[in-house]
Amino acid sequence: MTEKTLRSGALSPGLTGSPEHVKSSVSKFRINKDFLFEYKSVIALLIFMVAVSMISDSFFSTNNMLNILRQTSINAIIAVGMTFVILTSGIDLAVGSILALSGALAATLIGMDFNIMLVVTLTLAAGAAMGAMSGLIIAKGRVQAFIATLATMTLLRGATMVFTDGRPISASSGAASDAFSFIGSGYLFAIPFPIYLMAFTFLAAWFVLNHTRLGRYVYALGGNEAATRLSGINVDRIKLAVYSISGGLSALAGLIVTSRLASAQPTAGNSYELDAIAAVVLGGTSLTGGKGRITGTLVGVLIIGILNNALNLLNVSSYYQLIAKALVILLAVLVDTRSSRQS
Amino acid sequence: MSTQSKSEPVFQMKDVIKIFPGVRALDGACLNIYPGRVMALLGENGAGKSTLMKVMTGIHRCDEGQLKYHGDDVVFRSSRDSRERGVSIIHQELNLIPELSIAENIFLSREPMGRFGRIDWKTMREEAQKLLDLLDVPFDPSTPVGKLSIGVQQMVEIAKALSFSSQVIVMDEPTDALTDKETESLFKVIRQLRSEGKGIVYISHRLQEIFQICDDATVMRDGRFIAETPVYQLTEDDIIEQMVGRSLEEQYPRIEVETGALALEVKNLSAPGVKGISFQLKEGEILGISGLMGAGRTELMKALYGANAAQSGEIRVAGEAKQIKTPAEALQSGIVYISEDRKGDGLVLELSVSENMSLCSLKRFQSAIGKINRSREMDSVQHFIKAFNIKTPSAKQLIKNLSGGNQQKVAIAKGLMINPRVLILDEPTRGVDVGAKKEIYQLINEFKNKGMSILLVSSDMPEVLGMSDRVLVMHEGKITGEFDRQEATQEKLMRCAVGKAA
Ligand SMILES: Nc1ncnc2c1ncn2[C@@H]1O[C@H](COP(=O)(O)OP(=O)(O)OP(=O)(O)O)[C@@H](O)[C@H]1O
Ligand SMILES: [Mg+2]
């Protein structure tokens, strides 16, 4: 509103009032804009929550809140890895395939009576290695991230099909199967265990991005690769690191999914990369890299999680859910590009 | 145009105020642009020159102030709007798309169209060629801009601004990256524009140029208007005094330092763009590297720094043979290189002042668990902000919001922070004001005094002559002359720079 008035006033000089008038409207406008810009995703989230709670009574119940967080945890954990990748101005399409293959690996190991700690460690390491493969192709082969991870995505999905023979692998029998089921379905102090995993992932990512060299280098690399290289930083190693992180976190999400279903599905994680990318972008991270915050990603995954939950509560059919989700994402990104163009 | 008769200004700005968060960038700035005259806009780094021009051309909106164009109040909505109404600007920072050709860059978003909305490449190339001829640029319009040196890219920017056939043209430090010859062609064009009655604003930190090309001079300080004076009434000292508010003695404060052991020895080094280079550098010595643009100076420096792969030859640091294949290895051996191209590969514009400054030396601030000790980092950054007198509201300010000269100071501080043995400075005072130049020279001296060796690459001959203990001259990738300070003269350097024997 203020913006409109200001613009038209400035355009037709004859109508401009006294300088004081111009000044006051300008400064008011600036405060509003800065505030909105900084917190627009949080504000969107809050408005959204209020709106949903008005339509549905059950929305604000503790149960439903925990439910949302638990369901969100899988996308959240993947989105954290995606944030690292996108900050370096890359993209990781392979997260869903990594989730499926590491889930299948975990279920197999459980079936072979492996110790739970060993299963978790091996699965996470395997996920990181799969991510590293993308990283290697991108860094050493100088292939664009989109193409490189499109290839690894397809390759790993194929590998999953071969490995599982296209059939689910059960994780409900084996020495460690009870412990394994705790990962996705267990409760600690009346809070689902995946929520702890999600919280831990965010805290760790926040620490790495804001307080370590790796984090600083991730931002630098996304902002200006040539300058980062010329500052004596091993850019290839940073790329390798972010894709490994993304792979490892996809494997963690794979553990949760597999544990919850007590079996590994060969089609698990299909198109999960899209929700993760959407969450990162909703959180204000720029796809061109170098700009964004992990807290933004948290807000982004919550928006998507609550949206999914609300559409369920309102009994919207799953076909319409997709359309509604697409519209919200589009709207958010449009608002985002408009406001950043103005600043 | 006689120098006495000033007609009404084509463009007039009065009492302009512009506030950025934490900075009063403009605080009562005024500027008059007269038809058929060149107005110099002068001031220290961060005085607000670029900001004033951005307010004028609709990139920023001012918080207060009056803008009059042809006598009418005016506010441009965008730089595009201003261009279409006859006011164009050549920005201090280059804004070209490296993958596109010269012609495509010049006519970006207003390509001449043929039938069926097809781009008329022939007309486009011909028009571009005309502009390039006007500016004596010896490149084909279809050359990708990314392949050109920064100087030639700057000429392309100038060609682009000319192509709008504007009434008012602003040039924000256009000669920053130009060779003397290119500068001469630019001046020729400026004189022609002036005779056509165009109003021109010329921003530069090279004061000699003001006397060569400008008719009037407006001086700003801290965002404020100080004075508008016809140039013929001014001396260089007057200008400096108006700019800094006090007079400066001795532009080049060279100091004598007892040189120590050999810090760097290069034997027969060949790398992309350089052939068979040998030289020595002692502790506490400043070795100037002179030459024309494209002589291979930057290529040599990048080879020493491991950013370009050396093909043959030997590099010894403090007597030890070193294999330097990456910048990381160079840093480890105590060699640091500060790029001439701030926006390209010098700084990360989206990061803050402190994050840029400490980028090379983060390891030093790391604790045992891998956490960066921010307060120690900040202490170090603050120290350099003070020592270099860097104008910024805080160390957390994004570097892209700093004025060009202050960005340069951050870049130099970044190199000094790792406390190197050999400091390579590539055009370190490009775009830096007279006062700050002297501050930078004094800082270089301070480190020289502590035994640091410095390679000073510069196209500014008085600077090379004034600061160096020895001077090397390069031409076409080879060293064509070496002079001691006493025997070096501008003429001798120039002869070697164009490839004639010393
Ligand atoms: N977008 C911005 N946001 C915040 N501060 C800004 C912004 N643009 C400029 N400034 C500040 O405004 C002041 C004036 O900057 P400006 O670029 O106009 O200086 P300048 O006179 O052109 O200097 P130089 O000779 O170094 O180019 C500086 O202190 C700068 O840090
Ligand atoms: Mg400037």
JSON list of C-alpha atoms in Angstrom, two decimals, chain A residues 202-274:
[
{"chain": "A", "resi": 202, "resn": "PHE", "atom": "CA", "xyz": [19.20, -28.93, 12.72]},
{"chain": "A", "resi": 203, "resn": "LEU", "atom": "CA", "xyz": [21.38, -28.06, 15.70]},
{"chain": "A", "resi": 204, "resn": "ALA", "atom": "CA", "xyz": [24.39, -29.75, 14.18]},
{"chain": "A", "resi": 205, "resn": "ALA", "atom": "CA", "xyz": [23.81, -28.07, 10.81]},
{"chain": "A", "resi": 206, "resn": "TRP", "atom": "CA", "xyz": [23.36, -24.70, 12.47]},
{"chain": "A", "resi": 207, "resn": "PHE", "atom": "CA", "xyz": [26.65, -25.19, 14.30]},
{"chain": "A", "resi": 208, "resn": "VAL", "atom": "CA", "xyz": [28.54, -26.27, 11.21]},
{"chain": "A", "resi": 209, "resn": "LEU", "atom": "CA", "xyz": [27.18, -23.47, 9.01]},
{"chain": "A", "resi": 210, "resn": "ASN", "atom": "CA", "xyz": [27.68, -20.69, 11.51]},
{"chain": "A", "resi": 211, "resn": "HIS", "atom": "CA", "xyz": [30.64, -21.71, 13.58]},
{"chain": "A", "resi": 212, "resn": "THR", "atom": "CA", "xyz": [33.03, -23.79, 11.52]},
{"chain": "A", "resi": 213, "resn": "ARG", "atom": "CA", "xyz": [35.36, -23.27, 8.61]},
{"chain": "A", "resi": 214, "resn": "LEU", "atom": "CA", "xyz": [33.38, -25.69, 6.47]},
{"chain": "A", "resi": 215, "resn": "GLY", "atom": "CA", "xyz": [30.29, -23.54, 6.94]},
{"chain": "A", "resi": 216, "resn": "ARG", "atom": "CA", "xyz": [32.10, -20.35, 6.03]},
{"chain": "A", "resi": 217, "resn": "TYR", "atom": "CA", "xyz": [33.57, -22.00, 2.97]},
{"chain": "A", "resi": 218, "resn": "VAL", "atom": "CA", "xyz": [30.15, -23.27, 1.89]},
{"chain": "A", "resi": 219, "resn": "TYR", "atom": "CA", "xyz": [28.82, -19.71, 1.81]},
{"chain": "A", "resi": 220, "resn": "ALA", "atom": "CA", "xyz": [31.97, -18.41, 0.12]},
{"chain": "A", "resi": 221, "resn": "LEU", "atom": "CA", "xyz": [31.86, -21.09, -2.54]},
{"chain": "A", "resi": 222, "resn": "GLY", "atom": "CA", "xyz": [28.23, -20.36, -3.32]},
{"chain": "A", "resi": 223, "resn": "GLY", "atom": "CA", "xyz": [28.88, -16.63, -3.43]},
{"chain": "A", "resi": 224, "resn": "ASN", "atom": "CA", "xyz": [31.94, -16.64, -5.66]},
{"chain": "A", "resi": 225, "resn": "GLU", "atom": "CA", "xyz": [33.73, -19.83, -6.62]},
{"chain": "A", "resi": 226, "resn": "ALA", "atom": "CA", "xyz": [36.67, -18.09, -8.30]},
{"chain": "A", "resi": 227, "resn": "ALA", "atom": "CA", "xyz": [37.37, -15.90, -5.29]},
{"chain": "A", "resi": 228, "resn": "THR", "atom": "CA", "xyz": [37.08, -18.88, -2.96]},
{"chain": "A", "resi": 229, "resn": "ARG", "atom": "CA", "xyz": [39.54, -20.86, -5.03]},
{"chain": "A", "resi": 230, "resn": "LEU", "atom": "CA", "xyz": [41.91, -17.91, -5.11]},
{"chain": "A", "resi": 231, "resn": "SER", "atom": "CA", "xyz": [41.73, -17.69, -1.32]},
{"chain": "A", "resi": 232, "resn": "GLY", "atom": "CA", "xyz": [43.53, -21.01, -1.14]},
{"chain": "A", "resi": 233, "resn": "ILE", "atom": "CA", "xyz": [40.46, -23.06, -0.31]},
{"chain": "A", "resi": 234, "resn": "ASN", "atom": "CA", "xyz": [40.12, -26.54, -1.77]},
{"chain": "A", "resi": 235, "resn": "VAL", "atom": "CA", "xyz": [36.82, -26.03, -3.53]},
{"chain": "A", "resi": 236, "resn": "ASP", "atom": "CA", "xyz": [36.58, -29.64, -4.73]},
{"chain": "A", "resi": 237, "resn": "ARG", "atom": "CA", "xyz": [36.78, -30.88, -1.18]},
{"chain": "A", "resi": 238, "resn": "ILE", "atom": "CA", "xyz": [33.94, -28.59, -0.09]},
{"chain": "A", "resi": 239, "resn": "LYS", "atom": "CA", "xyz": [31.76, -29.91, -2.90]},
{"chain": "A", "resi": 240, "resn": "LEU", "atom": "CA", "xyz": [32.57, -33.46, -1.94]},
{"chain": "A", "resi": 241, "resn": "ALA", "atom": "CA", "xyz": [31.70, -32.65, 1.65]},
{"chain": "A", "resi": 242, "resn": "VAL", "atom": "CA", "xyz": [28.29, -31.12, 0.98]},
{"chain": "A", "resi": 243, "resn": "TYR", "atom": "CA", "xyz": [27.11, -33.97, -1.24]},
{"chain": "A", "resi": 244, "resn": "SER", "atom": "CA", "xyz": [28.37, -36.49, 1.31]},
{"chain": "A", "resi": 245, "resn": "ILE", "atom": "CA", "xyz": [26.45, -34.67, 4.03]},
{"chain": "A", "resi": 246, "resn": "SER", "atom": "CA", "xyz": [23.36, -34.68, 1.86]},
{"chain": "A", "resi": 247, "resn": "GLY", "atom": "CA", "xyz": [23.81, -38.40, 1.16]},
{"chain": "A", "resi": 248, "resn": "GLY", "atom": "CA", "xyz": [24.38, -39.25, 4.82]},
{"chain": "A", "resi": 249, "resn": "LEU", "atom": "CA", "xyz": [21.28, -37.35, 5.89]},
{"chain": "A", "resi": 250, "resn": "SER", "atom": "CA", "xyz": [19.22, -39.01, 3.16]},
{"chain": "A", "resi": 251, "resn": "ALA", "atom": "CA", "xyz": [20.35, -42.33, 4.62]},
{"chain": "A", "resi": 252, "resn": "LEU", "atom": "CA", "xyz": [19.26, -41.17, 8.08]},
{"chain": "A", "resi": 253, "resn": "ALA", "atom": "CA", "xyz": [15.85, -40.37, 6.63]},
{"chain": "A", "resi": 254, "resn": "GLY", "atom": "CA", "xyz": [15.95, -43.82, 5.00]},
{"chain": "A", "resi": 255, "resn": "LEU", "atom": "CA", "xyz": [16.49, -45.41, 8.41]},
{"chain": "A", "resi": 256, "resn": "ILE", "atom": "CA", "xyz": [13.45, -43.62, 9.82]},
{"chain": "A", "resi": 257, "resn": "VAL", "atom": "CA", "xyz": [11.20, -44.54, 6.88]},
{"chain": "A", "resi": 258, "resn": "THR", "atom": "CA", "xyz": [12.30, -48.18, 6.86]},
{"chain": "A", "resi": 259, "resn": "SER", "atom": "CA", "xyz": [12.00, -48.51, 10.61]},
{"chain": "A", "resi": 260, "resn": "ARG", "atom": "CA", "xyz": [8.53, -47.01, 10.67]},
{"chain": "A", "resi": 261, "resn": "LEU", "atom": "CA", "xyz": [7.20, -49.30, 7.95]},
{"chain": "A", "resi": 262, "resn": "ALA", "atom": "CA", "xyz": [9.22, -52.24, 9.32]},
{"chain": "A", "resi": 263, "resn": "SER", "atom": "CA", "xyz": [10.26, -52.87, 5.76]},
{"chain": "A", "resi": 264, "resn": "ALA", "atom": "CA", "xyz": [12.22, -51.26, 2.93]},
{"chain": "A", "resi": 265, "resn": "GLN", "atom": "CA", "xyz": [10.18, -50.33, -0.13]},
{"chain": "A", "resi": 266, "resn": "PRO", "atom": "CA", "xyz": [12.04, -50.19, -3.46]},
{"chain": "A", "resi": 267, "resn": "THR", "atom": "CA", "xyz": [10.01, -47.12, -4.44]},
{"chain": "A", "resi": 268, "resn": "ALA", "atom": "CA", "xyz": [10.58, -45.31, -1.14]},
{"chain": "A", "resi": 269, "resn": "GLY", "atom": "CA", "xyz": [11.62, -41.68, -1.33]},
{"chain": "A", "resi": 270, "resn": "ASN", "atom": "CA", "xyz": [10.32, -41.19, -4.81]},
{"chain": "A", "resi": 271, "resn": "SER", "atom": "CA", "xyz": [10.23, -37.44, -5.62]},
{"chain": "A", "resi": 272, "resn": "TYR", "atom": "CA", "xyz": [11.31, -36.54, -2.05]},
{"chain": "A", "resi": 273, "resn": "GLU", "atom": "CA", "xyz": [13.93, -34.26, -3.60]},
{"chain": "A", "resi": 274, "resn": "LEU", "atom": "CA", "xyz": [11.15, -31.93, -4.69]}
]
